[in-house]
JSON list of C-alpha atoms in Angstrom, two decimals:
[
{"chain": "A", "resi": 195, "resn": "MET", "atom": "CA", "xyz": [-44.00, -27.70, -17.40]},
{"chain": "A", "resi": 196, "resn": "SER", "atom": "CA", "xyz": [-42.56, -30.41, -19.54]},
{"chain": "A", "resi": 197, "resn": "ALA", "atom": "CA", "xyz": [-39.36, -31.88, -18.24]},
{"chain": "A", "resi": 198, "resn": "PRO", "atom": "CA", "xyz": [-36.49, -30.73, -20.24]},
{"chain": "A", "resi": 199, "resn": "ALA", "atom": "CA", "xyz": [-35.24, -33.13, -23.19]},
{"chain": "A", "resi": 200, "resn": "THR", "atom": "CA", "xyz": [-31.99, -34.95, -22.24]},
{"chain": "A", "resi": 201, "resn": "PRO", "atom": "CA", "xyz": [-29.48, -33.82, -24.96]},
{"chain": "A", "resi": 202, "resn": "PRO", "atom": "CA", "xyz": [-28.10, -37.40, -27.14]},
{"chain": "A", "resi": 203, "resn": "PRO", "atom": "CA", "xyz": [-24.87, -38.72, -26.02]},
{"chain": "A", "resi": 204, "resn": "GLU", "atom": "CA", "xyz": [-21.89, -37.77, -27.25]},
{"chain": "A", "resi": 205, "resn": "THR", "atom": "CA", "xyz": [-20.51, -39.71, -30.76]},
{"chain": "A", "resi": 206, "resn": "VAL", "atom": "CA", "xyz": [-16.70, -40.82, -29.94]},
{"chain": "A", "resi": 207, "resn": "VAL", "atom": "CA", "xyz": [-16.62, -42.51, -33.18]},
{"chain": "A", "resi": 208, "resn": "ALA", "atom": "CA", "xyz": [-17.81, -41.72, -36.15]},
{"chain": "A", "resi": 209, "resn": "VAL", "atom": "CA", "xyz": [-17.81, -44.11, -39.50]},
{"chain": "A", "resi": 210, "resn": "ARG", "atom": "CA", "xyz": [-19.31, -42.90, -42.69]},
{"chain": "A", "resi": 211, "resn": "ASP", "atom": "CA", "xyz": [-19.33, -44.95, -45.79]},
{"chain": "A", "resi": 212, "resn": "VAL", "atom": "CA", "xyz": [-16.36, -46.54, -45.52]},
{"chain": "A", "resi": 213, "resn": "ALA", "atom": "CA", "xyz": [-14.93, -49.06, -47.72]},
{"chain": "A", "resi": 214, "resn": "GLN", "atom": "CA", "xyz": [-12.04, -51.64, -47.80]},
{"chain": "A", "resi": 215, "resn": "ARG", "atom": "CA", "xyz": [-10.11, -52.46, -51.26]},
{"chain": "A", "resi": 216, "resn": "PHE", "atom": "CA", "xyz": [-7.22, -54.48, -51.97]},
{"chain": "A", "resi": 217, "resn": "GLY", "atom": "CA", "xyz": [-6.85, -53.92, -55.59]},
{"chain": "A", "resi": 218, "resn": "GLU", "atom": "CA", "xyz": [-10.02, -55.76, -57.12]},
{"chain": "A", "resi": 219, "resn": "ARG", "atom": "CA", "xyz": [-10.51, -57.50, -53.54]},
{"chain": "A", "resi": 220, "resn": "ILE", "atom": "CA", "xyz": [-13.59, -55.86, -51.85]},
{"chain": "A", "resi": 221, "resn": "ILE", "atom": "CA", "xyz": [-13.64, -55.98, -48.40]},
{"chain": "A", "resi": 222, "resn": "PHE", "atom": "CA", "xyz": [-16.44, -54.23, -47.95]},
{"chain": "A", "resi": 223, "resn": "GLU", "atom": "CA", "xyz": [-18.03, -51.40, -48.73]},
{"chain": "A", "resi": 224, "resn": "HIS", "atom": "CA", "xyz": [-20.61, -48.59, -47.45]},
{"chain": "A", "resi": 225, "resn": "VAL", "atom": "CA", "xyz": [-19.45, -49.31, -43.80]},
{"chain": "A", "resi": 226, "resn": "SER", "atom": "CA", "xyz": [-21.37, -46.89, -41.39]},
{"chain": "A", "resi": 227, "resn": "LEU", "atom": "CA", "xyz": [-21.87, -46.64, -37.56]},
{"chain": "A", "resi": 228, "resn": "GLU", "atom": "CA", "xyz": [-21.50, -44.48, -34.72]},
{"chain": "A", "resi": 229, "resn": "VAL", "atom": "CA", "xyz": [-19.96, -45.25, -31.09]},
{"chain": "A", "resi": 230, "resn": "ALA", "atom": "CA", "xyz": [-21.26, -43.01, -28.06]},
{"chain": "A", "resi": 231, "resn": "ARG", "atom": "CA", "xyz": [-19.47, -41.90, -24.90]},
{"chain": "A", "resi": 232, "resn": "GLY", "atom": "CA", "xyz": [-19.86, -44.67, -22.38]},
{"chain": "A", "resi": 233, "resn": "GLU", "atom": "CA", "xyz": [-20.49, -47.57, -24.20]},
{"chain": "A", "resi": 234, "resn": "VAL", "atom": "CA", "xyz": [-19.30, -50.86, -25.29]},
{"chain": "A", "resi": 235, "resn": "PHE", "atom": "CA", "xyz": [-19.99, -51.34, -28.95]},
{"chain": "A", "resi": 236, "resn": "VAL", "atom": "CA", "xyz": [-19.17, -54.67, -30.82]},
{"chain": "A", "resi": 237, "resn": "ILE", "atom": "CA", "xyz": [-17.44, -55.34, -34.39]},
{"chain": "A", "resi": 238, "resn": "LEU", "atom": "CA", "xyz": [-18.78, -58.50, -34.58]},
{"chain": "A", "resi": 239, "resn": "GLY", "atom": "CA", "xyz": [-19.64, -61.19, -37.67]},
{"chain": "A", "resi": 240, "resn": "GLY", "atom": "CA", "xyz": [-17.91, -64.55, -38.94]},
{"chain": "A", "resi": 241, "resn": "SER", "atom": "CA", "xyz": [-14.00, -64.89, -40.03]},
{"chain": "A", "resi": 242, "resn": "GLY", "atom": "CA", "xyz": [-12.72, -63.22, -43.06]},
{"chain": "A", "resi": 243, "resn": "CYS", "atom": "CA", "xyz": [-15.94, -60.37, -42.99]},
{"chain": "A", "resi": 244, "resn": "GLY", "atom": "CA", "xyz": [-13.46, -57.63, -42.49]},
{"chain": "A", "resi": 245, "resn": "LYS", "atom": "CA", "xyz": [-13.95, -56.86, -38.57]},
{"chain": "A", "resi": 246, "resn": "SER", "atom": "CA", "xyz": [-9.94, -56.62, -37.87]},
{"chain": "A", "resi": 247, "resn": "THR", "atom": "CA", "xyz": [-9.85, -54.19, -40.99]},
{"chain": "A", "resi": 248, "resn": "LEU", "atom": "CA", "xyz": [-12.40, -52.00, -40.05]},
{"chain": "A", "resi": 249, "resn": "LEU", "atom": "CA", "xyz": [-10.68, -51.46, -36.61]},
{"chain": "A", "resi": 250, "resn": "ARG", "atom": "CA", "xyz": [-7.22, -50.75, -38.66]},
{"chain": "A", "resi": 251, "resn": "GLN", "atom": "CA", "xyz": [-9.33, -48.27, -40.48]},
{"chain": "A", "resi": 252, "resn": "ILE", "atom": "CA", "xyz": [-10.55, -46.28, -36.75]},
{"chain": "A", "resi": 253, "resn": "ILE", "atom": "CA", "xyz": [-7.32, -46.52, -35.12]},
{"chain": "A", "resi": 254, "resn": "GLY", "atom": "CA", "xyz": [-5.44, -44.72, -37.95]},
{"chain": "A", "resi": 255, "resn": "LEU", "atom": "CA", "xyz": [-3.34, -48.26, -39.18]},
{"chain": "A", "resi": 256, "resn": "LEU", "atom": "CA", "xyz": [-4.73, -48.32, -42.90]},
{"chain": "A", "resi": 257, "resn": "PRO", "atom": "CA", "xyz": [-6.80, -45.76, -44.15]},
{"chain": "A", "resi": 258, "resn": "PRO", "atom": "CA", "xyz": [-10.14, -46.33, -46.04]},
{"chain": "A", "resi": 259, "resn": "SER", "atom": "CA", "xyz": [-10.06, -46.45, -49.89]},
{"chain": "A", "resi": 260, "resn": "GLU", "atom": "CA", "xyz": [-13.07, -44.41, -49.56]},
{"chain": "A", "resi": 261, "resn": "GLY", "atom": "CA", "xyz": [-15.09, -42.73, -46.56]},
{"chain": "A", "resi": 262, "resn": "ARG", "atom": "CA", "xyz": [-14.28, -41.00, -43.72]},
{"chain": "A", "resi": 263, "resn": "VAL", "atom": "CA", "xyz": [-13.48, -42.17, -40.27]},
{"chain": "A", "resi": 264, "resn": "GLU", "atom": "CA", "xyz": [-13.77, -39.03, -37.10]},
{"chain": "A", "resi": 265, "resn": "VAL", "atom": "CA", "xyz": [-12.24, -40.22, -33.56]},
{"chain": "A", "resi": 266, "resn": "LEU", "atom": "CA", "xyz": [-12.86, -37.60, -30.85]},
{"chain": "A", "resi": 267, "resn": "GLY", "atom": "CA", "xyz": [-14.23, -35.53, -33.14]},
{"chain": "A", "resi": 268, "resn": "HIS", "atom": "CA", "xyz": [-11.36, -35.33, -35.44]},
{"chain": "A", "resi": 269, "resn": "ASP", "atom": "CA", "xyz": [-10.74, -36.98, -38.86]},
{"chain": "A", "resi": 270, "resn": "MET", "atom": "CA", "xyz": [-8.23, -39.80, -38.23]},
{"chain": "A", "resi": 271, "resn": "TYR", "atom": "CA", "xyz": [-6.61, -39.43, -41.66]},
{"chain": "A", "resi": 272, "resn": "GLN", "atom": "CA", "xyz": [-6.28, -35.34, -41.23]},
{"chain": "A", "resi": 273, "resn": "SER", "atom": "CA", "xyz": [-5.01, -34.94, -37.75]},
{"chain": "A", "resi": 274, "resn": "PRO", "atom": "CA", "xyz": [-4.29, -38.08, -35.93]},
{"chain": "A", "resi": 275, "resn": "GLU", "atom": "CA", "xyz": [-1.46, -36.50, -33.75]},
{"chain": "A", "resi": 276, "resn": "GLU", "atom": "CA", "xyz": [-4.72, -35.11, -32.17]},
{"chain": "A", "resi": 277, "resn": "VAL", "atom": "CA", "xyz": [-6.19, -38.22, -31.34]},
{"chain": "A", "resi": 278, "resn": "ARG", "atom": "CA", "xyz": [-3.60, -41.36, -30.78]},
{"chain": "A", "resi": 279, "resn": "HIS", "atom": "CA", "xyz": [-2.20, -40.38, -27.77]},
{"chain": "A", "resi": 280, "resn": "ARG", "atom": "CA", "xyz": [-6.40, -40.21, -26.44]},
{"chain": "A", "resi": 281, "resn": "ILE", "atom": "CA", "xyz": [-7.17, -43.78, -27.17]},
{"chain": "A", "resi": 282, "resn": "GLY", "atom": "CA", "xyz": [-5.44, -47.09, -26.17]},
{"chain": "A", "resi": 283, "resn": "VAL", "atom": "CA", "xyz": [-5.15, -50.33, -28.34]},
{"chain": "A", "resi": 284, "resn": "MET", "atom": "CA", "xyz": [-4.88, -53.97, -27.48]},
{"chain": "A", "resi": 285, "resn": "PHE", "atom": "CA", "xyz": [-3.87, -56.14, -30.03]},
{"chain": "A", "resi": 286, "resn": "GLN", "atom": "CA", "xyz": [-4.93, -59.67, -30.81]},
{"chain": "A", "resi": 287, "resn": "SER", "atom": "CA", "xyz": [-1.84, -61.59, -29.04]},
{"chain": "A", "resi": 288, "resn": "GLY", "atom": "CA", "xyz": [-1.37, -57.98, -26.25]},
{"chain": "A", "resi": 289, "resn": "ALA", "atom": "CA", "xyz": [1.40, -57.55, -27.97]},
{"chain": "A", "resi": 290, "resn": "LEU", "atom": "CA", "xyz": [4.02, -57.36, -25.71]},
{"chain": "A", "resi": 291, "resn": "PHE", "atom": "CA", "xyz": [7.55, -56.91, -25.44]},
{"chain": "A", "resi": 292, "resn": "GLY", "atom": "CA", "xyz": [9.19, -60.43, -24.61]},
{"chain": "A", "resi": 293, "resn": "SER", "atom": "CA", "xyz": [12.76, -59.06, -23.11]},
{"chain": "A", "resi": 294, "resn": "MET", "atom": "CA", "xyz": [10.76, -56.22, -21.04]},
{"chain": "A", "resi": 295, "resn": "THR", "atom": "CA", "xyz": [9.10, -57.21, -17.65]},
{"chain": "A", "resi": 296, "resn": "LEU", "atom": "CA", "xyz": [5.15, -56.09, -17.44]},
{"chain": "A", "resi": 297, "resn": "LEU", "atom": "CA", "xyz": [5.68, -52.93, -15.42]},
{"chain": "A", "resi": 298, "resn": "GLU", "atom": "CA", "xyz": [8.38, -51.45, -18.27]},
{"chain": "A", "resi": 299, "resn": "ASN", "atom": "CA", "xyz": [5.82, -52.24, -21.30]},
{"chain": "A", "resi": 300, "resn": "VAL", "atom": "CA", "xyz": [3.44, -50.86, -19.52]},
{"chain": "A", "resi": 301, "resn": "MET", "atom": "CA", "xyz": [5.72, -47.79, -18.98]},
{"chain": "A", "resi": 302, "resn": "LEU", "atom": "CA", "xyz": [6.37, -47.66, -22.77]},
{"chain": "A", "resi": 303, "resn": "PRO", "atom": "CA", "xyz": [3.34, -45.13, -23.48]},
{"chain": "A", "resi": 304, "resn": "LEU", "atom": "CA", "xyz": [4.18, -42.95, -21.00]},
{"chain": "A", "resi": 305, "resn": "GLU", "atom": "CA", "xyz": [7.71, -42.76, -22.05]},
{"chain": "A", "resi": 306, "resn": "MET", "atom": "CA", "xyz": [6.63, -41.87, -25.52]},
{"chain": "A", "resi": 307, "resn": "TYR", "atom": "CA", "xyz": [4.16, -39.22, -24.37]},
{"chain": "A", "resi": 308, "resn": "THR", "atom": "CA", "xyz": [4.91, -37.72, -21.32]},
{"chain": "A", "resi": 309, "resn": "ASP", "atom": "CA", "xyz": [7.49, -35.99, -19.38]},
{"chain": "A", "resi": 310, "resn": "LEU", "atom": "CA", "xyz": [7.40, -38.04, -16.46]},
{"chain": "A", "resi": 311, "resn": "PRO", "atom": "CA", "xyz": [10.43, -38.85, -14.42]},
{"chain": "A", "resi": 312, "resn": "ARG", "atom": "CA", "xyz": [11.18, -42.73, -14.34]},
{"chain": "A", "resi": 313, "resn": "GLU", "atom": "CA", "xyz": [10.08, -43.18, -10.86]},
{"chain": "A", "resi": 314, "resn": "ALA", "atom": "CA", "xyz": [7.17, -41.36, -11.44]},
{"chain": "A", "resi": 315, "resn": "ARG", "atom": "CA", "xyz": [5.71, -43.62, -14.70]},
{"chain": "A", "resi": 316, "resn": "ALA", "atom": "CA", "xyz": [6.69, -47.14, -12.65]},
{"chain": "A", "resi": 317, "resn": "GLU", "atom": "CA", "xyz": [4.12, -45.75, -10.66]},
{"chain": "A", "resi": 318, "resn": "VAL", "atom": "CA", "xyz": [1.36, -44.92, -12.78]},
{"chain": "A", "resi": 319, "resn": "ALA", "atom": "CA", "xyz": [2.30, -48.14, -14.15]},
{"chain": "A", "resi": 320, "resn": "ARG", "atom": "CA", "xyz": [1.70, -50.54, -11.06]},
{"chain": "A", "resi": 321, "resn": "LEU", "atom": "CA", "xyz": [-1.39, -48.58, -10.84]},
{"chain": "A", "resi": 322, "resn": "LYS", "atom": "CA", "xyz": [-2.74, -49.93, -14.20]},
{"chain": "A", "resi": 323, "resn": "LEU", "atom": "CA", "xyz": [-1.37, -53.21, -13.38]},
{"chain": "A", "resi": 324, "resn": "GLY", "atom": "CA", "xyz": [-3.16, -53.27, -10.25]},
{"chain": "A", "resi": 325, "resn": "LEU", "atom": "CA", "xyz": [-6.25, -52.44, -11.98]},
{"chain": "A", "resi": 326, "resn": "VAL", "atom": "CA", "xyz": [-6.54, -55.52, -14.13]},
{"chain": "A", "resi": 327, "resn": "GLY", "atom": "CA", "xyz": [-5.18, -57.68, -11.41]},
{"chain": "A", "resi": 328, "resn": "LEU", "atom": "CA", "xyz": [-1.90, -58.55, -12.03]},
{"chain": "A", "resi": 329, "resn": "GLY", "atom": "CA", "xyz": [-0.72, -56.02, -9.25]},
{"chain": "A", "resi": 330, "resn": "ASP", "atom": "CA", "xyz": [1.31, -58.70, -8.22]},
{"chain": "A", "resi": 331, "resn": "ALA", "atom": "CA", "xyz": [3.22, -59.98, -11.73]},
{"chain": "A", "resi": 332, "resn": "THR", "atom": "CA", "xyz": [4.69, -56.73, -12.05]},
{"chain": "A", "resi": 333, "resn": "GLY", "atom": "CA", "xyz": [8.39, -57.66, -12.50]},
{"chain": "A", "resi": 334, "resn": "LEU", "atom": "CA", "xyz": [7.19, -60.96, -14.92]},
{"chain": "A", "resi": 335, "resn": "LEU", "atom": "CA", "xyz": [8.24, -61.65, -18.50]},
{"chain": "A", "resi": 336, "resn": "PRO", "atom": "CA", "xyz": [5.78, -62.06, -20.89]},
{"chain": "A", "resi": 337, "resn": "ALA", "atom": "CA", "xyz": [6.90, -65.73, -21.65]},
{"chain": "A", "resi": 338, "resn": "GLU", "atom": "CA", "xyz": [5.81, -66.55, -17.51]},
{"chain": "A", "resi": 339, "resn": "ILE", "atom": "CA", "xyz": [2.98, -65.84, -17.53]},
{"chain": "A", "resi": 340, "resn": "SER", "atom": "CA", "xyz": [-0.28, -67.13, -19.21]},
{"chain": "A", "resi": 341, "resn": "GLY", "atom": "CA", "xyz": [-2.51, -65.85, -22.04]},
{"chain": "A", "resi": 342, "resn": "GLY", "atom": "CA", "xyz": [-5.26, -64.58, -20.01]},
{"chain": "A", "resi": 343, "resn": "MET", "atom": "CA", "xyz": [-2.75, -62.61, -18.31]},
{"chain": "A", "resi": 344, "resn": "ALA", "atom": "CA", "xyz": [-1.24, -61.10, -21.24]},
{"chain": "A", "resi": 345, "resn": "LYS", "atom": "CA", "xyz": [-4.12, -60.02, -22.20]},
{"chain": "A", "resi": 346, "resn": "ARG", "atom": "CA", "xyz": [-4.68, -57.83, -18.91]},
{"chain": "A", "resi": 347, "resn": "ALA", "atom": "CA", "xyz": [-1.00, -56.68, -19.26]},
{"chain": "A", "resi": 348, "resn": "GLY", "atom": "CA", "xyz": [-1.96, -55.15, -22.95]},
{"chain": "A", "resi": 349, "resn": "ILE", "atom": "CA", "xyz": [-4.81, -53.79, -21.46]},
{"chain": "A", "resi": 350, "resn": "ALA", "atom": "CA", "xyz": [-3.23, -51.86, -18.45]},
{"chain": "A", "resi": 351, "resn": "ARG", "atom": "CA", "xyz": [-0.82, -50.53, -21.38]},
{"chain": "A", "resi": 352, "resn": "ALA", "atom": "CA", "xyz": [-3.70, -49.24, -23.33]},
{"chain": "A", "resi": 353, "resn": "LEU", "atom": "CA", "xyz": [-5.14, -47.59, -20.09]},
{"chain": "A", "resi": 354, "resn": "ALA", "atom": "CA", "xyz": [-1.60, -46.05, -19.62]},
{"chain": "A", "resi": 355, "resn": "LEU", "atom": "CA", "xyz": [-2.25, -42.38, -20.45]},
{"chain": "A", "resi": 356, "resn": "ASP", "atom": "CA", "xyz": [-5.94, -42.86, -19.44]},
{"chain": "A", "resi": 357, "resn": "PRO", "atom": "CA", "xyz": [-7.66, -42.57, -23.01]},
{"chain": "A", "resi": 358, "resn": "PRO", "atom": "CA", "xyz": [-11.46, -41.94, -22.66]},
{"chain": "A", "resi": 359, "resn": "LEU", "atom": "CA", "xyz": [-11.51, -44.67, -25.76]},
{"chain": "A", "resi": 360, "resn": "LEU", "atom": "CA", "xyz": [-10.12, -48.32, -25.60]},
{"chain": "A", "resi": 361, "resn": "PHE", "atom": "CA", "xyz": [-9.99, -50.80, -28.75]},
{"chain": "A", "resi": 362, "resn": "LEU", "atom": "CA", "xyz": [-9.60, -54.34, -28.00]},
{"chain": "A", "resi": 363, "resn": "ASP", "atom": "CA", "xyz": [-9.07, -56.98, -31.05]},
{"chain": "A", "resi": 364, "resn": "GLU", "atom": "CA", "xyz": [-10.22, -60.43, -29.89]},
{"chain": "A", "resi": 365, "resn": "PRO", "atom": "CA", "xyz": [-9.88, -60.01, -26.43]},
{"chain": "A", "resi": 366, "resn": "SER", "atom": "CA", "xyz": [-11.27, -63.26, -25.48]},
{"chain": "A", "resi": 367, "resn": "ALA", "atom": "CA", "xyz": [-9.21, -65.52, -28.56]},
{"chain": "A", "resi": 368, "resn": "GLY", "atom": "CA", "xyz": [-7.52, -68.48, -27.48]},
{"chain": "A", "resi": 369, "resn": "LEU", "atom": "CA", "xyz": [-8.76, -68.59, -23.77]},
{"chain": "A", "resi": 370, "resn": "ASP", "atom": "CA", "xyz": [-10.98, -71.07, -21.90]},
{"chain": "A", "resi": 371, "resn": "PRO", "atom": "CA", "xyz": [-14.10, -70.06, -20.96]},
{"chain": "A", "resi": 372, "resn": "SER", "atom": "CA", "xyz": [-13.66, -69.17, -17.13]},
{"chain": "A", "resi": 373, "resn": "THR", "atom": "CA", "xyz": [-10.83, -66.59, -18.28]},
{"chain": "A", "resi": 374, "resn": "SER", "atom": "CA", "xyz": [-13.20, -65.03, -20.55]},
{"chain": "A", "resi": 375, "resn": "ALA", "atom": "CA", "xyz": [-15.22, -64.70, -18.65]},
{"chain": "A", "resi": 376, "resn": "GLY", "atom": "CA", "xyz": [-13.09, -62.92, -16.46]},
{"chain": "A", "resi": 377, "resn": "LEU", "atom": "CA", "xyz": [-12.14, -60.46, -18.84]},
{"chain": "A", "resi": 378, "resn": "ASP", "atom": "CA", "xyz": [-15.66, -59.85, -20.26]},
{"chain": "A", "resi": 379, "resn": "ALA", "atom": "CA", "xyz": [-16.01, -58.78, -16.32]},
{"chain": "A", "resi": 380, "resn": "LEU", "atom": "CA", "xyz": [-13.01, -56.33, -16.10]},
{"chain": "A", "resi": 381, "resn": "ILE", "atom": "CA", "xyz": [-14.40, -54.54, -19.27]},
{"chain": "A", "resi": 382, "resn": "LEU", "atom": "CA", "xyz": [-17.32, -54.09, -17.66]},
{"chain": "A", "resi": 383, "resn": "GLU", "atom": "CA", "xyz": [-15.96, -52.79, -14.14]},
{"chain": "A", "resi": 384, "resn": "LEU", "atom": "CA", "xyz": [-13.34, -50.51, -16.23]},
{"chain": "A", "resi": 385, "resn": "ARG", "atom": "CA", "xyz": [-15.91, -48.95, -18.04]},
{"chain": "A", "resi": 386, "resn": "ALA", "atom": "CA", "xyz": [-18.33, -48.38, -14.63]},
{"chain": "A", "resi": 387, "resn": "ASP", "atom": "CA", "xyz": [-14.97, -47.01, -12.51]},
{"chain": "A", "resi": 388, "resn": "LEU", "atom": "CA", "xyz": [-12.86, -45.13, -15.16]},
{"chain": "A", "resi": 389, "resn": "GLY", "atom": "CA", "xyz": [-16.22, -44.23, -17.72]},
{"chain": "A", "resi": 390, "resn": "VAL", "atom": "CA", "xyz": [-14.09, -45.80, -20.85]},
{"chain": "A", "resi": 391, "resn": "THR", "atom": "CA", "xyz": [-15.74, -46.26, -23.94]},
{"chain": "A", "resi": 392, "resn": "PHE", "atom": "CA", "xyz": [-14.65, -49.62, -25.75]},
{"chain": "A", "resi": 393, "resn": "VAL", "atom": "CA", "xyz": [-14.81, -50.02, -28.94]},
{"chain": "A", "resi": 394, "resn": "VAL", "atom": "CA", "xyz": [-14.52, -54.54, -28.78]},
{"chain": "A", "resi": 395, "resn": "VAL", "atom": "CA", "xyz": [-14.01, -56.86, -32.32]},
{"chain": "A", "resi": 396, "resn": "THR", "atom": "CA", "xyz": [-14.24, -60.45, -31.40]},
{"chain": "A", "resi": 397, "resn": "HIS", "atom": "CA", "xyz": [-16.91, -62.87, -32.60]},
{"chain": "A", "resi": 398, "resn": "GLU", "atom": "CA", "xyz": [-17.20, -65.30, -29.27]},
{"chain": "A", "resi": 399, "resn": "LEU", "atom": "CA", "xyz": [-20.86, -64.91, -28.91]},
{"chain": "A", "resi": 400, "resn": "ALA", "atom": "CA", "xyz": [-21.04, -65.61, -25.07]},
{"chain": "A", "resi": 401, "resn": "SER", "atom": "CA", "xyz": [-18.69, -62.86, -24.73]},
{"chain": "A", "resi": 402, "resn": "ILE", "atom": "CA", "xyz": [-21.09, -60.46, -27.11]},
{"chain": "A", "resi": 403, "resn": "LEU", "atom": "CA", "xyz": [-23.52, -60.98, -25.16]},
{"chain": "A", "resi": 404, "resn": "ALA", "atom": "CA", "xyz": [-22.42, -60.05, -21.66]},
{"chain": "A", "resi": 405, "resn": "ILE", "atom": "CA", "xyz": [-20.75, -57.05, -22.68]},
{"chain": "A", "resi": 406, "resn": "ALA", "atom": "CA", "xyz": [-22.26, -55.22, -26.03]},
{"chain": "A", "resi": 407, "resn": "ASP", "atom": "CA", "xyz": [-24.38, -52.48, -25.42]},
{"chain": "A", "resi": 408, "resn": "ARG", "atom": "CA", "xyz": [-24.64, -52.42, -29.11]},
{"chain": "A", "resi": 409, "resn": "CYS", "atom": "CA", "xyz": [-23.03, -54.15, -32.09]},
{"chain": "A", "resi": 410, "resn": "VAL", "atom": "CA", "xyz": [-22.75, -54.18, -36.02]},
{"chain": "A", "resi": 411, "resn": "MET", "atom": "CA", "xyz": [-22.05, -57.45, -37.92]},
{"chain": "A", "resi": 412, "resn": "LEU", "atom": "CA", "xyz": [-20.33, -57.25, -41.36]},
{"chain": "A", "resi": 413, "resn": "ASP", "atom": "CA", "xyz": [-20.86, -60.76, -43.47]},
{"chain": "A", "resi": 414, "resn": "ARG", "atom": "CA", "xyz": [-18.47, -61.81, -46.04]},
{"chain": "A", "resi": 415, "resn": "ALA", "atom": "CA", "xyz": [-21.23, -62.61, -48.73]},
{"chain": "A", "resi": 416, "resn": "ALA", "atom": "CA", "xyz": [-22.93, -59.24, -48.27]},
{"chain": "A", "resi": 417, "resn": "ARG", "atom": "CA", "xyz": [-19.52, -57.12, -48.35]},
{"chain": "A", "resi": 418, "resn": "GLY", "atom": "CA", "xyz": [-20.90, -55.29, -45.90]},
{"chain": "A", "resi": 419, "resn": "VAL", "atom": "CA", "xyz": [-23.10, -54.32, -42.85]},
{"chain": "A", "resi": 420, "resn": "ILE", "atom": "CA", "xyz": [-26.26, -56.75, -42.05]},
{"chain": "A", "resi": 421, "resn": "ALA", "atom": "CA", "xyz": [-27.36, -55.85, -38.76]},
{"chain": "A", "resi": 422, "resn": "GLN", "atom": "CA", "xyz": [-26.68, -53.08, -36.32]},
{"chain": "A", "resi": 423, "resn": "GLY", "atom": "CA", "xyz": [-28.14, -52.88, -32.67]},
{"chain": "A", "resi": 424, "resn": "ASN", "atom": "CA", "xyz": [-28.32, -54.58, -29.42]},
{"chain": "A", "resi": 425, "resn": "PRO", "atom": "CA", "xyz": [-27.17, -58.23, -29.71]},
{"chain": "A", "resi": 426, "resn": "GLN", "atom": "CA", "xyz": [-30.14, -59.51, -27.02]},
{"chain": "A", "resi": 427, "resn": "ARG", "atom": "CA", "xyz": [-32.65, -58.06, -30.12]},
{"chain": "A", "resi": 428, "resn": "LEU", "atom": "CA", "xyz": [-30.93, -58.53, -33.00]},
{"chain": "A", "resi": 429, "resn": "ARG", "atom": "CA", "xyz": [-30.44, -62.48, -31.28]},
{"chain": "A", "resi": 430, "resn": "ASP", "atom": "CA", "xyz": [-34.15, -62.53, -30.47]},
{"chain": "A", "resi": 431, "resn": "GLU", "atom": "CA", "xyz": [-35.84, -60.43, -32.88]},
{"chain": "A", "resi": 432, "resn": "SER", "atom": "CA", "xyz": [-33.92, -60.69, -36.55]},
{"chain": "A", "resi": 433, "resn": "ALA", "atom": "CA", "xyz": [-35.65, -61.70, -39.48]},
{"chain": "A", "resi": 434, "resn": "ASP", "atom": "CA", "xyz": [-31.67, -61.85, -41.44]},
{"chain": "A", "resi": 435, "resn": "PRO", "atom": "CA", "xyz": [-30.95, -65.44, -41.65]},
{"chain": "A", "resi": 436, "resn": "THR", "atom": "CA", "xyz": [-27.59, -65.52, -41.31]},
{"chain": "A", "resi": 437, "resn": "VAL", "atom": "CA", "xyz": [-27.79, -63.04, -37.94]},
{"chain": "A", "resi": 438, "resn": "ARG", "atom": "CA", "xyz": [-30.22, -65.69, -36.61]},
{"chain": "A", "resi": 439, "resn": "ALA", "atom": "CA", "xyz": [-27.72, -68.54, -37.44]},
{"chain": "A", "resi": 440, "resn": "PHE", "atom": "CA", "xyz": [-24.51, -66.87, -35.60]},
{"chain": "A", "resi": 441, "resn": "PHE", "atom": "CA", "xyz": [-26.62, -65.66, -32.77]},
{"chain": "A", "resi": 442, "resn": "HIS", "atom": "CA", "xyz": [-28.64, -69.13, -32.32]},
{"chain": "A", "resi": 443, "resn": "ARG", "atom": "CA", "xyz": [-25.17, -70.84, -33.53]},
{"chain": "A", "resi": 444, "resn": "GLN", "atom": "CA", "xyz": [-26.74, -72.50, -36.25]},
{"chain": "A", "resi": 445, "resn": "VAL", "atom": "CA", "xyz": [-25.09, -73.42, -39.85]},
{"chain": "A", "resi": 446, "resn": "ALA", "atom": "CA", "xyz": [-25.27, -69.91, -41.63]},
{"chain": "A", "resi": 447, "resn": "PRO", "atom": "CA", "xyz": [-27.18, -69.94, -45.27]},
{"chain": "A", "resi": 448, "resn": "VAL", "atom": "CA", "xyz": [-24.58, -70.59, -48.04]},
{"chain": "A", "resi": 449, "resn": "ALA", "atom": "CA", "xyz": [-24.85, -67.97, -50.46]},
{"chain": "A", "resi": 450, "resn": "ALA", "atom": "CA", "xyz": [-26.75, -68.19, -53.61]}
]
C-alpha cells in the first residue's frame, strides 16, 4: 500500500496579478506570488523596483491598481477587519513612538485590540521584549537605544498579539554586518520557536541567503517579477543576466 499523499502547505498570502500605477507611471504589473505557512519569504530587488510598494499592498495600506490580495484566507480589501489584528508589521525604521518606553510601545497593540487589564498587558509586553533579547531594556526610550535594538523592539511590538504572520520592511537597513546577522538569527529562531510565517522586504544579499526559503525578485526595468524560487538556486542556476548580477554583486546590465 502506498503512503498517503502529503497535503500541500497552506497558503497564507496570495497575490493575484496585481499592478500598481500612479497616473501614467507604472511601478509594476502582473505580479503574482504565494506564501506558505511557516516559511520565510523574501521580496527582493534593486532600489526603485517596488518592493515596499508591494508590501504596502499586501498589508492593506495601498489598494492595487489591478488584481487581488488574499491574506489568511480573506480578501485584504473586502474584509480587512478579519486580517489586520492577525498580522504584525515592522516598518523600516522600527516606527517606535519616541515619547514612550519600549514597554509602552509594545503594549500599544494590546491596548487597541484586547480588554486585558494594564498589568496583564505589561506582562505580555515584557515577554515579547524578552523574546527578542530586550528583557533588560523595557524602561528605555527609543532615543536611548541602538538601531539594532530599535529593530528588535519593532519586532516585539509586531508580535504583541501573537500573529501567525509577520511582515518586516528592510529589517537590516542601516545595520552593521554583525548586528544584521544577529537579526537574521532572531528571525529564524522566532520561526522555529513560534511557527511564525515571515514576509521580508530586503535587498541585503547576505540576509536573503541566510534566511529565505523562497523569494520573488522584482525589477524596475521589467516593471514586474523576473524570478521566483529558492535564492541559492537562483544564484547558482539562473541564466537571467539581471538576476545573476544581483546575486553575484555585479554591475547590472543596462536595458536597451
